[in-house]
Short mmCIF file of C-alpha atoms in Angstrom, two decimals:
data_model
loop_
_atom_site.label_atom_id
_atom_site.label_comp_id
_atom_site.label_asym_id
_atom_site.label_seq_id
_atom_site.Cartn_x
_atom_site.Cartn_y
_atom_site.Cartn_z
CA LEU A 1 54.55 -16.07 49.99
CA GLY A 2 57.17 -13.52 50.97
CA LEU A 3 57.84 -14.72 54.91
CA ASP A 4 61.29 -13.42 56.02
CA ARG A 5 61.04 -13.83 59.82
CA GLY A 6 59.05 -16.27 62.33
CA ALA A 7 59.35 -18.01 65.08
CA VAL A 8 58.40 -21.80 65.89
CA ALA A 9 56.80 -22.84 69.24
CA LEU A 10 57.00 -26.53 69.91
CA SER A 11 54.11 -27.91 71.81
CA LYS A 12 53.89 -30.37 74.80
CA CYS A 13 56.86 -30.20 75.57
CA ASP A 14 56.25 -31.50 78.56
CA ALA A 15 55.31 -34.47 77.29
CA VAL A 16 59.21 -35.85 76.56
CA ASP A 17 62.72 -36.01 77.10
CA ALA A 18 65.50 -34.28 76.79
CA ALA A 19 66.95 -36.32 74.02
CA ARG A 20 62.98 -36.00 71.98
CA LEU A 21 63.53 -32.19 72.34
CA ALA A 22 66.97 -31.95 71.29
CA ALA A 23 65.49 -34.52 68.10
CA ALA A 24 62.67 -32.23 67.28
CA ARG A 25 64.77 -29.11 67.40
CA GLY A 26 66.91 -30.71 65.07
CA GLU A 27 64.45 -31.76 62.59
CA VAL A 28 63.09 -28.22 62.92
CA GLU A 29 66.44 -26.80 61.99
CA ALA A 30 66.83 -29.08 59.26
CA LEU A 31 63.58 -27.89 57.70
CA LEU A 32 63.87 -24.34 57.61
CA ALA A 33 67.89 -24.55 56.52
CA GLY A 34 68.04 -22.80 53.06
CA THR A 35 64.71 -20.63 53.56
CA PRO A 36 64.64 -17.17 54.83
CA LEU A 37 63.30 -18.75 58.18
CA GLU A 38 66.84 -20.18 58.55
CA GLY A 39 67.91 -19.43 62.09
CA SER A 40 64.05 -18.18 64.18
CA PRO A 41 63.83 -18.63 67.48
CA VAL A 42 62.39 -22.22 68.97
CA PHE A 43 60.02 -22.06 71.95
CA ALA A 44 60.18 -25.29 73.70
CA LEU A 45 56.53 -25.04 74.56
CA SER A 46 53.82 -26.60 77.68
CA ALA A 47 50.76 -25.46 78.64
CA VAL A 48 50.78 -27.54 81.79
CA ASN A 49 53.95 -25.80 83.46
CA GLY A 50 53.78 -22.36 80.80
CA GLU A 51 57.44 -23.55 80.03
CA SER A 52 58.61 -20.38 77.29
CA ILE A 53 55.31 -18.86 77.36
CA PRO A 54 55.93 -15.72 78.24
CA ALA A 55 59.10 -15.94 76.76
CA LEU A 56 57.56 -16.61 73.26
CA ARG A 57 54.95 -13.58 74.30
CA THR A 58 57.34 -11.42 74.59
CA HIS A 59 59.02 -12.37 71.46
CA LEU A 60 56.11 -11.72 69.31
CA ASP A 61 55.16 -8.38 71.38
CA ALA A 62 58.85 -7.18 70.77
CA THR A 63 58.62 -8.20 66.80
CA ALA A 64 55.12 -6.96 66.32
CA ALA A 65 56.20 -3.40 67.99
CA ALA A 66 58.92 -3.08 65.52
CA HIS A 67 57.32 -3.68 62.67
CA PRO A 68 55.90 -0.50 60.60
CA ALA A 69 51.98 0.12 61.05
CA ARG A 70 50.01 -0.36 57.83
CA ASP A 71 49.06 1.99 55.50
CA ALA A 72 45.30 2.83 55.98
CA ASN A 73 44.56 4.59 52.48
CA GLY A 74 42.72 3.70 50.17
CA ARG A 75 39.23 2.01 50.21
CA PHE A 76 38.35 -0.40 52.62
CA ARG A 77 38.54 -4.19 52.22
CA LEU A 78 38.30 -6.63 54.64
CA ALA A 79 38.57 -10.86 53.87
CA ILE A 80 35.53 -12.61 55.70
CA ASP A 81 36.30 -15.65 56.95
CA ARG A 82 33.48 -16.10 59.20
CA CYS A 83 30.05 -15.38 60.05
CA PHE A 84 27.66 -16.15 62.85
CA THR A 85 24.51 -14.58 65.11
CA LEU A 86 24.81 -13.29 68.47
CA ALA A 87 22.08 -12.85 70.34
CA GLY A 88 21.17 -9.23 71.27
CA ILE A 89 23.43 -8.29 68.27
CA GLY A 90 22.75 -9.71 65.04
CA THR A 91 24.76 -10.94 62.13
CA VAL A 92 29.09 -10.71 62.58
CA VAL A 93 31.30 -11.00 60.56
CA THR A 94 35.22 -11.66 61.26
CA GLY A 95 37.98 -11.22 58.62
CA THR A 96 41.18 -8.88 58.60
CA ALA A 97 41.38 -5.95 57.06
CA VAL A 98 43.34 -5.61 54.16
CA SER A 99 43.21 -2.02 53.05
CA GLY A 100 41.55 1.27 54.10
CA ARG A 101 38.95 2.18 57.32
CA VAL A 102 36.12 1.44 58.49
CA THR A 103 33.75 2.92 61.18
CA ALA A 104 30.67 2.48 63.21
CA GLY A 105 27.62 3.45 60.93
CA ASP A 106 29.72 3.02 57.24
CA THR A 107 27.57 1.20 54.27
CA ALA A 108 29.33 -1.43 52.69
CA VAL A 109 28.93 -4.16 50.60
CA VAL A 110 29.35 -7.88 50.80
CA ALA A 111 30.24 -9.42 47.70
CA PRO A 112 30.39 -11.44 45.78
CA ALA A 113 27.07 -13.02 46.24
CA GLY A 114 26.53 -14.97 43.57
CA THR A 115 24.39 -16.25 40.51
CA GLY A 116 21.66 -12.98 39.67
CA ALA A 117 22.94 -10.06 42.60
CA ARG A 118 26.00 -9.38 40.81
CA GLY A 119 27.99 -6.42 42.93
CA GLY A 120 26.77 -7.87 46.32
CA PHE A 121 24.79 -6.64 48.88
CA ARG A 122 24.53 -3.49 51.16
CA ALA A 123 25.16 -3.72 55.36
CA ARG A 124 25.31 -1.57 56.94
CA VAL A 125 28.08 -1.43 60.40
CA LYS A 126 26.35 -0.75 63.61
CA SER A 127 29.65 -1.80 65.74
CA LEU A 128 32.79 -3.54 65.88
CA HIS A 129 35.31 -5.14 67.70
CA VAL A 130 39.43 -4.93 67.00
CA GLN A 131 41.63 -7.33 68.21
CA ASP A 132 39.00 -8.30 70.42
CA ARG A 133 38.43 -5.38 71.82
CA PRO A 134 35.15 -2.67 71.15
CA ALA A 135 36.73 -0.12 68.98
CA THR A 136 35.06 2.51 66.75
CA ALA A 137 36.98 2.05 63.81
CA GLY A 138 39.41 -0.71 62.41
CA ARG A 139 42.61 0.06 59.80
CA ALA A 140 44.77 -2.30 57.57
CA GLY A 141 46.55 -4.88 59.25
CA ASP A 142 43.42 -5.01 61.80
CA ARG A 143 41.51 -8.41 63.09
CA CYS A 144 37.92 -7.01 63.36
CA ALA A 145 34.66 -8.61 64.01
CA LEU A 146 31.84 -6.34 62.44
CA ALA A 147 27.98 -6.32 63.56
CA LEU A 148 26.10 -6.13 60.62
CA THR A 149 22.10 -4.80 59.70
CA GLY A 150 20.41 -4.57 56.48
CA ASP A 151 17.93 -6.78 54.05
CA PHE A 152 19.68 -10.07 54.04
CA GLU A 153 20.03 -13.55 56.14
CA LYS A 154 23.46 -15.25 57.65
CA ALA A 155 23.37 -17.64 55.34
CA ASP A 156 23.95 -15.20 52.78
CA ILE A 157 27.47 -14.93 53.86
CA SER A 158 29.91 -17.78 53.76
CA ARG A 159 33.76 -17.71 53.80
CA GLY A 160 35.68 -16.31 51.30
CA MET A 161 33.27 -14.03 50.52
CA TRP A 162 34.48 -9.74 50.96
CA LEU A 163 33.21 -6.66 52.90
CA VAL A 164 34.23 -3.69 50.98
CA ASP A 165 33.36 0.32 50.55
CA PRO A 166 30.31 0.33 47.59
CA ALA A 167 33.31 1.70 44.99
CA LEU A 168 34.90 -1.78 44.75
CA ALA A 169 32.45 -3.98 44.58
CA SER A 170 33.39 -5.64 40.78
CA PRO A 171 33.49 -8.85 41.09
CA LEU A 172 35.65 -10.34 37.87
CA LEU A 173 36.10 -13.84 36.83
CA ARG A 174 39.33 -13.33 35.28
CA PHE A 175 42.69 -11.20 35.86
CA GLN A 176 46.13 -10.72 34.32
CA ALA A 177 49.28 -11.98 36.52
CA GLU A 178 52.94 -12.18 36.65
CA LEU A 179 53.70 -15.53 37.57
CA ARG A 180 57.25 -16.86 39.29
CA VAL A 181 57.97 -20.21 38.78
CA PRO A 182 59.70 -21.73 42.06
CA PRO A 183 62.89 -23.22 41.11
CA THR A 184 62.28 -26.67 42.60
CA GLN A 185 58.89 -27.26 40.91
CA GLY A 186 58.19 -28.43 37.06
CA ALA A 187 57.03 -26.84 34.32
CA LEU A 188 54.42 -24.82 34.15
CA LYS A 189 51.95 -25.63 30.93
CA HIS A 190 49.57 -23.95 29.18
CA TRP A 191 46.02 -24.25 30.28
CA THR A 192 46.96 -25.49 34.19
CA PRO A 193 44.36 -26.16 36.62
CA VAL A 194 45.21 -24.45 39.98
CA HIS A 195 44.12 -23.07 43.17
CA VAL A 196 43.66 -19.63 44.08
CA HIS A 197 43.70 -18.67 47.11
CA ILE A 198 42.54 -14.52 47.60
CA GLY A 199 41.89 -13.67 51.31
CA ALA A 200 39.76 -16.30 52.82
CA ALA A 201 38.69 -17.83 49.74
CA ASP A 202 40.53 -20.71 47.92
CA ILE A 203 38.72 -20.80 44.22
CA THR A 204 39.91 -23.33 41.13
CA GLY A 205 41.00 -21.90 38.32
CA ARG A 206 43.01 -22.37 34.90
CA VAL A 207 46.15 -20.17 33.38
CA ALA A 208 46.38 -18.94 30.29
CA LEU A 209 49.96 -18.42 29.44
CA LEU A 210 50.11 -14.73 27.18
CA ASP A 211 53.97 -15.06 25.82
CA CYS A 212 54.33 -18.47 26.14
CA THR A 213 53.62 -22.56 25.57
CA GLU A 214 55.18 -23.13 28.94
CA ALA A 215 57.36 -21.76 31.55
CA ALA A 216 60.14 -23.47 32.87
CA ALA A 217 61.38 -24.13 36.57
CA GLY A 218 62.45 -20.53 38.09
CA GLY A 219 61.30 -19.07 35.34
CA THR A 220 59.16 -15.78 34.92
CA VAL A 221 55.85 -15.15 32.46
CA LEU A 222 52.87 -13.25 32.03
CA ALA A 223 49.72 -15.00 32.13
CA GLU A 224 45.78 -14.82 32.41
CA ILE A 225 43.95 -16.38 35.78
CA LEU A 226 40.60 -17.45 34.79
CA LEU A 227 38.74 -18.69 37.82
CA ASP A 228 35.96 -20.71 37.74
CA ARG A 229 34.15 -18.54 39.79
CA GLU A 230 33.83 -14.92 40.76
CA THR A 231 36.21 -13.01 43.59
CA LEU A 232 36.85 -9.36 44.20
#
């Protein structure tokens, strides 16, 4: 996944003695050894007495402050992970903005919309919350909740769909990629069934190898991914 930094939160530490806590720390260190997360700080937490929670919060705030802001250039894309209805507001979708920027009043497309509705359906953004606070705009990297209105029902929207700029509403069933086979995995064969994680969706499909019939562990190959249902 390309993760190169992290922190470990050990919960319910008030429920064990010092020996068990030390053993758990050792297990964590052994698990992370040899990975990019080796040496990550470990916080022994308790929701009962609040132990180490301020320290974890300080660490997360400092890490976030040092992280460069996402570039908001490009067209808007948001991976929908929840959809619900609020009294007096209507249909609300939540997710993380992958690219671009959205403001109240913008028109976007919910896609893919399934059989017979290729290209999705239009929705207008009535209002939005960003990072759980009322806002006038959201941008790449923000956690957003968007109140939508349009000619659709809540039941038409589900986890794994996207809210995008109308110019991006072109669902696909296949795409090309360069695949890197992990050294710890066995050889990857042509037409291997896979799960493809895109945004908030988990889609089954198959791998068609383009320059060989089998990819060895640790190797890199060109492939086409053929999906069992549409995605953006």
